[in-house]
Structure formats: C-alpha cells, structure tokens
C-alpha cells in the first residue's frame, strides 16, 4: 500500500523544502499540501519543482480561511482521498523518524491487521537559539525531551475512514481518538489502533494514558516516532505569538501566554534535556546549487 501525507502550511516557506525532501527520502508516495497563506505565491514558488510531471510528489491546494485545519483535512477526505492507502495528517514541524533502515511503506506493512498506527511525539527544543538558525532544522536542532509524549499522530488506512462521520466532527481523527466518541475516530466502528511496537493503543489509552509513553520509551525509540520541532528559537516563539487566534489555531494562545509571562526558557527546558543526533547523522538531506555569473 502507498503512503500519503496531508498537511496544512502557513508561514512555512523557509522550511517547506527540507520537509518535502525528508518525506521523499523515507518513501512517502504523495503529499497533499494545503497552503493557508493569504498569498500562496511564495510557498508555491518554493515547492514548484515537486508539483511537476505526470505523477508529482506534491499536490498544491490554496485554502482560504486562516486556521481552518480540520476543514482542509475534510476537504481532502471528501475530494481527493484514495481508498486503498495509508494516510497521515502531519504538520510541517513533524518528521516521522524511523530508526531501522526501512521506508515508511515497509514499516506500515507490518500493521496490515490494524486500522491505524499511533506514532508518538518526541518534542525537540531550540537549544539556546535566540534567533532562527540558518540551514536545516533536522541538522541544527539536536536536543529533545528525554521521554516521548503520550500524544502524537496516526497513520490510518483510508478504507477505515467514513466521510459522513468525519464531516460531523465526531473525532480528532488525526490524533487517533475521538472527541465525543473516543474509540471511534474514523467511523462508527470501534477502531483497532496499534502502537508502533505492536500493542493495542486503546488499552494503554484507557489504563495509563499519562505514563504509558514514558514507560515504553525504549520501545518507541527503537521503532519509529515523530520528531516534533514545535519551537525552534525564541524568535519562533514571537512569530507564533503573533499568529491570529482563529479556528484550529486557537490553541496557539498558550505560546502568547508564555511570551507575556516571560517563562519560555523554563517551559522549554525539558525539551532540551538530551542530545539526539540521529537525524543529523543519518538522513542525507543536504542540497546545494551552483551560481554562475554570465558575461
């Protein structure tokens, strides 16, 4: 089965090429990129080479309505979704990290008996960066939380997704549990979701949600997880704090509070706790170009 990714991008022009190249490297077959910028042209120019050809890696859609992330996801489900693939709803600051030398398709092929796989976050910190650093995020940011986060994202078989169920907002399906129907994030049927190490996700969700990720840290590290670069510098905090608090961006208000309360370095301290150079040392994403002067 192929693997597709759906993403919402706003103010991501500087980081989008690295993110696309990364997912190309791990074997993602298609990226549905929803541009949520007021002016789509700068982002489109950045990704243009990936949108060309008979079967482009990136399908680019400009979606008007700031912060309407769930509506973008539902637009994909209603209008573009293939029926026999894996799909993940992944943010531009999220990099699915596979410790084995396998493609994403090879990894997900181990879970054919499940509806979905829940992939935990490891939150990465900004180090001591006051300003956004030049170069690649995956090369420059090498400090993370010692423990995985209990939250994350899911890769789900599209055959398990019911469009009507999704359109009624009955589940935060991209996290693997429902808002009102917590065991039914994709349809009226109870979902069969695996952890990355092969246990039943809902058993852990019900019995020890706050601690299960910490208790299974070694299992998560040895399989696959999401390297989550949620805050790259103090400058990044300031820019996120300026974001309009609208629709699905309402939770960004927490960053504004951190800025006003001057607690950034205390809040982010745990995400700088340990050094992790796996992405820096194992993923060949360096790209360059030659400049010539005519005359």
Short mmCIF file of C-alpha atoms in Angstrom, two decimals:
data_model
loop_
_atom_site.label_atom_id
_atom_site.label_comp_id
_atom_site.label_asym_id
_atom_site.label_seq_id
_atom_site.Cartn_x
_atom_site.Cartn_y
_atom_site.Cartn_z
CA UNK A 1 0.00 0.00 0.00
CA UNK A 2 1.12 3.53 -0.72
CA UNK A 3 1.50 6.19 1.96
CA UNK A 4 0.15 9.71 1.51
CA UNK A 5 0.53 12.75 3.78
CA UNK A 6 -1.87 15.67 4.17
CA UNK A 7 -0.50 18.92 5.60
CA UNK A 8 -1.59 22.47 6.33
CA UNK A 9 1.14 25.08 5.85
CA UNK A 10 1.04 28.70 6.99
CA UNK A 11 4.18 30.85 7.15
CA UNK A 12 6.34 27.82 6.31
CA UNK A 13 8.14 28.98 3.17
CA UNK A 14 11.58 28.81 4.81
CA UNK A 15 11.20 25.20 5.98
CA UNK A 16 8.97 23.53 3.41
CA UNK A 17 11.64 22.23 1.02
CA UNK A 18 13.51 20.41 3.80
CA UNK A 19 10.24 18.87 4.99
CA UNK A 20 9.26 17.67 1.50
CA UNK A 21 12.73 16.26 0.80
CA UNK A 22 12.63 14.44 4.11
CA UNK A 23 9.34 12.71 3.35
CA UNK A 24 10.54 11.89 -0.14
CA UNK A 25 13.62 10.31 1.45
CA UNK A 26 11.60 8.00 3.71
CA UNK A 27 9.41 6.93 0.80
CA UNK A 28 6.13 8.85 1.04
CA UNK A 29 4.32 8.50 -2.29
CA UNK A 30 2.21 11.67 -2.30
CA UNK A 31 1.91 14.90 -0.31
CA UNK A 32 -1.32 16.90 -0.34
CA UNK A 33 -0.11 20.34 0.67
CA UNK A 34 -2.78 22.84 1.75
CA UNK A 35 -1.35 26.35 1.65
CA UNK A 36 -3.11 28.55 4.21
CA UNK A 37 -1.14 31.72 3.47
CA UNK A 38 -3.05 34.82 2.39
CA UNK A 39 -0.78 34.97 -0.66
CA UNK A 40 0.04 31.45 -1.93
CA UNK A 41 2.64 32.52 -4.50
CA UNK A 42 5.80 32.48 -2.29
CA UNK A 43 5.07 28.97 -0.98
CA UNK A 44 4.09 27.74 -4.44
CA UNK A 45 7.36 29.03 -5.89
CA UNK A 46 9.27 27.17 -3.18
CA UNK A 47 7.58 23.82 -3.89
CA UNK A 48 7.05 24.25 -7.64
CA UNK A 49 9.61 21.62 -8.76
CA UNK A 50 7.81 18.98 -6.68
CA UNK A 51 4.45 19.73 -8.35
CA UNK A 52 5.59 18.95 -11.89
CA UNK A 53 5.42 15.82 -14.02
CA UNK A 54 2.74 13.21 -14.72
CA UNK A 55 2.76 11.94 -11.12
CA UNK A 56 4.06 14.79 -8.95
CA UNK A 57 5.11 14.22 -5.37
CA UNK A 58 3.20 17.32 -4.20
CA UNK A 59 -0.37 18.35 -4.96
CA UNK A 60 -0.71 22.04 -4.01
CA UNK A 61 -4.06 23.44 -2.87
CA UNK A 62 -4.60 27.03 -1.71
CA UNK A 63 -7.21 27.03 1.07
CA UNK A 64 -8.65 30.37 2.22
CA UNK A 65 -9.73 30.67 5.85
CA UNK A 66 -6.97 31.12 8.41
CA UNK A 67 -6.56 28.24 10.80
CA UNK A 68 -9.27 26.03 9.28
CA UNK A 69 -7.08 22.97 9.57
CA UNK A 70 -9.83 20.40 10.11
CA UNK A 71 -11.76 21.80 7.15
CA UNK A 72 -8.69 21.28 4.99
CA UNK A 73 -8.41 17.69 6.17
CA UNK A 74 -12.08 17.12 5.43
CA UNK A 75 -11.65 18.69 2.00
CA UNK A 76 -9.01 16.06 1.30
CA UNK A 77 -11.22 13.25 2.59
CA UNK A 78 -14.22 14.38 0.55
CA UNK A 79 -12.45 15.25 -2.71
CA UNK A 80 -9.06 13.59 -3.09
CA UNK A 81 -8.71 10.54 -0.85
CA UNK A 82 -7.82 7.22 -2.45
CA UNK A 83 -9.42 4.18 -0.87
CA UNK A 84 -6.54 1.73 -0.53
CA UNK A 85 -3.66 3.66 1.05
CA UNK A 86 -2.24 4.74 4.38
CA UNK A 87 -2.65 8.44 5.15
CA UNK A 88 -1.17 10.63 7.88
CA UNK A 89 -2.20 14.20 8.74
CA UNK A 90 1.20 15.63 9.56
CA UNK A 91 2.36 19.17 10.40
CA UNK A 92 5.37 20.91 8.86
CA UNK A 93 7.23 20.76 12.19
CA UNK A 94 6.78 16.97 12.41
CA UNK A 95 9.29 14.48 10.98
CA UNK A 96 8.40 10.78 11.18
CA UNK A 97 11.66 9.20 12.34
CA UNK A 98 12.36 5.55 11.51
CA UNK A 99 15.31 4.04 13.37
CA UNK A 100 15.51 0.97 11.12
CA UNK A 101 16.73 1.36 7.54
CA UNK A 102 13.23 0.94 6.16
CA UNK A 103 10.85 3.06 4.11
CA UNK A 104 7.57 4.27 5.57
CA UNK A 105 5.76 1.76 3.35
CA UNK A 106 7.89 -1.10 4.71
CA UNK A 107 7.20 -0.01 8.28
CA UNK A 108 3.44 0.30 7.84
CA UNK A 109 3.29 -3.06 6.05
CA UNK A 110 3.89 -4.63 9.47
CA UNK A 111 0.47 -3.37 10.62
CA UNK A 112 -1.86 -4.74 7.95
CA UNK A 113 -4.12 -6.32 10.59
CA UNK A 114 -4.80 -2.90 12.17
CA UNK A 115 -6.88 0.11 11.13
CA UNK A 116 -4.22 2.59 12.19
CA UNK A 117 -0.89 3.09 13.96
CA UNK A 118 -0.41 5.72 16.65
CA UNK A 119 3.00 7.42 16.39
CA UNK A 120 4.22 9.26 19.50
CA UNK A 121 5.89 12.65 19.58
CA UNK A 122 9.37 13.30 20.86
CA UNK A 123 9.43 17.06 21.42
CA UNK A 124 12.66 18.72 20.31
CA UNK A 125 13.80 22.01 21.83
CA UNK A 126 15.50 25.12 20.46
CA UNK A 127 18.81 24.58 22.25
CA UNK A 128 19.98 28.06 23.20
CA UNK A 129 18.82 29.69 19.97
CA UNK A 130 17.57 33.24 20.39
CA UNK A 131 17.09 33.61 16.63
CA UNK A 132 16.10 31.08 14.00
CA UNK A 133 19.26 29.39 12.77
CA UNK A 134 20.23 29.15 9.13
CA UNK A 135 20.21 25.78 7.43
CA UNK A 136 18.19 22.64 8.05
CA UNK A 137 16.06 22.11 11.14
CA UNK A 138 17.00 18.42 11.27
CA UNK A 139 20.71 19.29 11.28
CA UNK A 140 20.67 22.25 13.67
CA UNK A 141 18.26 21.18 16.42
CA UNK A 142 19.71 18.18 18.23
CA UNK A 143 18.20 18.39 21.72
CA UNK A 144 14.96 16.77 22.78
CA UNK A 145 12.90 15.69 25.73
CA UNK A 146 14.25 12.60 27.44
CA UNK A 147 10.84 10.96 27.20
CA UNK A 148 8.23 10.64 24.47
CA UNK A 149 4.93 12.47 24.70
CA UNK A 150 1.75 10.45 25.11
CA UNK A 151 0.23 12.36 22.21
CA UNK A 152 1.15 12.03 18.57
CA UNK A 153 -0.44 11.37 15.20
CA UNK A 154 -1.83 8.34 13.40
CA UNK A 155 -1.36 6.72 10.05
CA UNK A 156 -4.74 5.26 9.13
CA UNK A 157 -5.99 3.06 6.32
CA UNK A 158 -8.30 5.17 4.20
CA UNK A 159 -10.65 2.20 3.84
CA UNK A 160 -11.49 2.76 7.54
CA UNK A 161 -12.46 6.43 7.12
CA UNK A 162 -16.15 7.28 6.81
CA UNK A 163 -16.64 10.67 5.15
CA UNK A 164 -20.02 11.34 6.78
CA UNK A 165 -18.60 10.58 10.22
CA UNK A 166 -15.72 12.97 9.61
CA UNK A 167 -17.99 15.71 8.29
CA UNK A 168 -19.99 15.61 11.54
CA UNK A 169 -16.85 16.43 13.58
CA UNK A 170 -17.14 13.34 15.72
CA UNK A 171 -13.46 12.75 16.21
CA UNK A 172 -10.00 14.29 16.30
CA UNK A 173 -9.11 11.53 13.89
CA UNK A 174 -5.57 12.71 13.13
CA UNK A 175 -4.56 12.02 16.77
CA UNK A 176 -6.20 8.60 16.89
CA UNK A 177 -9.03 9.23 19.33
CA UNK A 178 -12.42 10.83 19.01
CA UNK A 179 -13.61 13.99 20.74
CA UNK A 180 -17.09 12.73 21.58
CA UNK A 181 -16.63 9.11 20.58
CA UNK A 182 -13.10 8.38 21.75
CA UNK A 183 -12.93 4.84 20.36
CA UNK A 184 -14.43 5.86 17.01
CA UNK A 185 -12.10 8.44 15.46
CA UNK A 186 -12.61 7.37 11.83
CA UNK A 187 -16.12 5.91 11.62
CA UNK A 188 -18.97 4.47 13.69
CA UNK A 189 -16.90 1.32 14.13
CA UNK A 190 -14.52 0.94 17.06
CA UNK A 191 -11.02 1.47 15.70
CA UNK A 192 -8.27 -1.11 16.02
CA UNK A 193 -5.17 1.02 16.58
CA UNK A 194 -1.66 -0.28 17.24
CA UNK A 195 1.27 1.32 18.98
CA UNK A 196 4.50 1.40 16.99
CA UNK A 197 5.73 -1.61 18.98
CA UNK A 198 2.58 -3.65 18.33
CA UNK A 199 0.37 -3.29 21.42
CA UNK A 200 -3.24 -2.18 21.42
CA UNK A 201 -3.22 1.62 21.72
CA UNK A 202 -6.61 1.85 23.43
CA UNK A 203 -5.58 -0.50 26.23
CA UNK A 204 -2.86 2.00 27.13
CA UNK A 205 -5.10 5.00 26.40
CA UNK A 206 -7.67 3.72 28.92
CA UNK A 207 -5.41 2.35 31.63
CA UNK A 208 -2.41 4.67 31.89
CA UNK A 209 -2.56 7.46 29.32
CA UNK A 210 -0.36 9.85 31.30
CA UNK A 211 2.50 7.39 31.77
CA UNK A 212 2.37 4.79 29.01
CA UNK A 213 4.72 6.69 26.68
CA UNK A 214 7.36 7.22 29.37
CA UNK A 215 7.13 3.57 30.38
CA UNK A 216 7.61 2.49 26.76
CA UNK A 217 10.31 4.98 25.83
CA UNK A 218 12.75 2.29 24.67
CA UNK A 219 10.08 0.62 22.53
CA UNK A 220 9.23 3.93 20.85
CA UNK A 221 12.86 4.88 20.24
CA UNK A 222 13.67 1.50 18.71
CA UNK A 223 10.76 1.56 16.23
CA UNK A 224 9.53 4.90 14.92
CA UNK A 225 8.20 8.18 16.26
CA UNK A 226 7.64 11.82 15.31
CA UNK A 227 10.48 14.25 15.91
CA UNK A 228 8.42 17.32 16.78
CA UNK A 229 10.26 20.62 16.30
CA UNK A 230 7.49 22.69 17.81
CA UNK A 231 9.67 25.61 18.90
CA UNK A 232 12.91 26.40 17.05
CA UNK A 233 14.04 29.56 18.88
CA UNK A 234 12.83 32.50 20.94
CA UNK A 235 12.29 34.32 17.63
CA UNK A 236 10.00 31.46 16.59
CA UNK A 237 8.01 31.92 19.82
CA UNK A 238 7.50 35.60 19.00
CA UNK A 239 6.30 34.84 15.46
CA UNK A 240 3.88 32.16 16.65
CA UNK A 241 2.56 34.52 19.32
CA UNK A 242 1.62 36.98 16.57
CA UNK A 243 -0.49 34.39 14.77
CA UNK A 244 -4.18 35.15 14.60
CA UNK A 245 -6.11 33.11 17.15
CA UNK A 246 -8.66 31.67 14.75
CA UNK A 247 -10.39 28.33 14.17
CA UNK A 248 -7.97 25.43 14.84
CA UNK A 249 -5.16 27.86 15.68
CA UNK A 250 -6.88 28.84 18.93
CA UNK A 251 -4.54 26.64 20.97
CA UNK A 252 -1.64 28.84 19.84
CA UNK A 253 -2.71 31.20 22.61
CA UNK A 254 -0.57 29.17 25.02
CA UNK A 255 2.56 30.43 23.25
CA UNK A 256 1.36 34.00 23.58
CA UNK A 257 0.86 33.48 27.30
CA UNK A 258 4.38 32.06 27.64
CA UNK A 259 5.78 35.12 25.88
CA UNK A 260 3.86 37.60 28.03
CA UNK A 261 4.72 35.74 31.23
CA UNK A 262 8.41 35.51 30.22
CA UNK A 263 8.56 31.79 31.02
CA UNK A 264 9.82 30.46 27.68
CA UNK A 265 13.13 29.00 28.84
CA UNK A 266 11.56 27.36 31.89
CA UNK A 267 8.72 25.85 29.85
CA UNK A 268 11.02 24.60 27.11
CA UNK A 269 13.78 23.32 29.42
CA UNK A 270 12.67 19.68 29.36
CA UNK A 271 12.72 19.65 25.55
CA UNK A 272 16.45 20.47 25.64
CA UNK A 273 17.30 17.72 28.12
CA UNK A 274 19.19 15.17 25.98
CA UNK A 275 21.23 15.31 22.79
CA UNK A 276 19.92 13.32 19.82
CA UNK A 277 21.87 13.47 16.56
CA UNK A 278 20.11 10.63 14.73
CA UNK A 279 18.51 12.80 12.05
CA UNK A 280 21.59 14.96 11.67
CA UNK A 281 23.90 11.97 11.21
CA UNK A 282 21.71 9.53 9.28
CA UNK A 283 19.48 11.45 6.88
CA UNK A 284 21.30 12.88 3.81
CA UNK A 285 19.23 15.97 3.12
CA UNK A 286 21.97 18.42 2.19
CA UNK A 287 21.18 20.19 -1.06
CA UNK A 288 23.06 22.89 -2.89
CA UNK A 289 23.17 24.76 -6.16
CA UNK A 290 25.86 26.29 -8.31
CA UNK A 291 25.84 30.00 -9.05
CA UNK A 292 27.35 31.27 -12.30
CA UNK A 293 27.70 34.84 -13.48
CA UNK A 294 27.12 35.44 -17.16
CA UNK A 295 29.26 37.81 -19.15
#
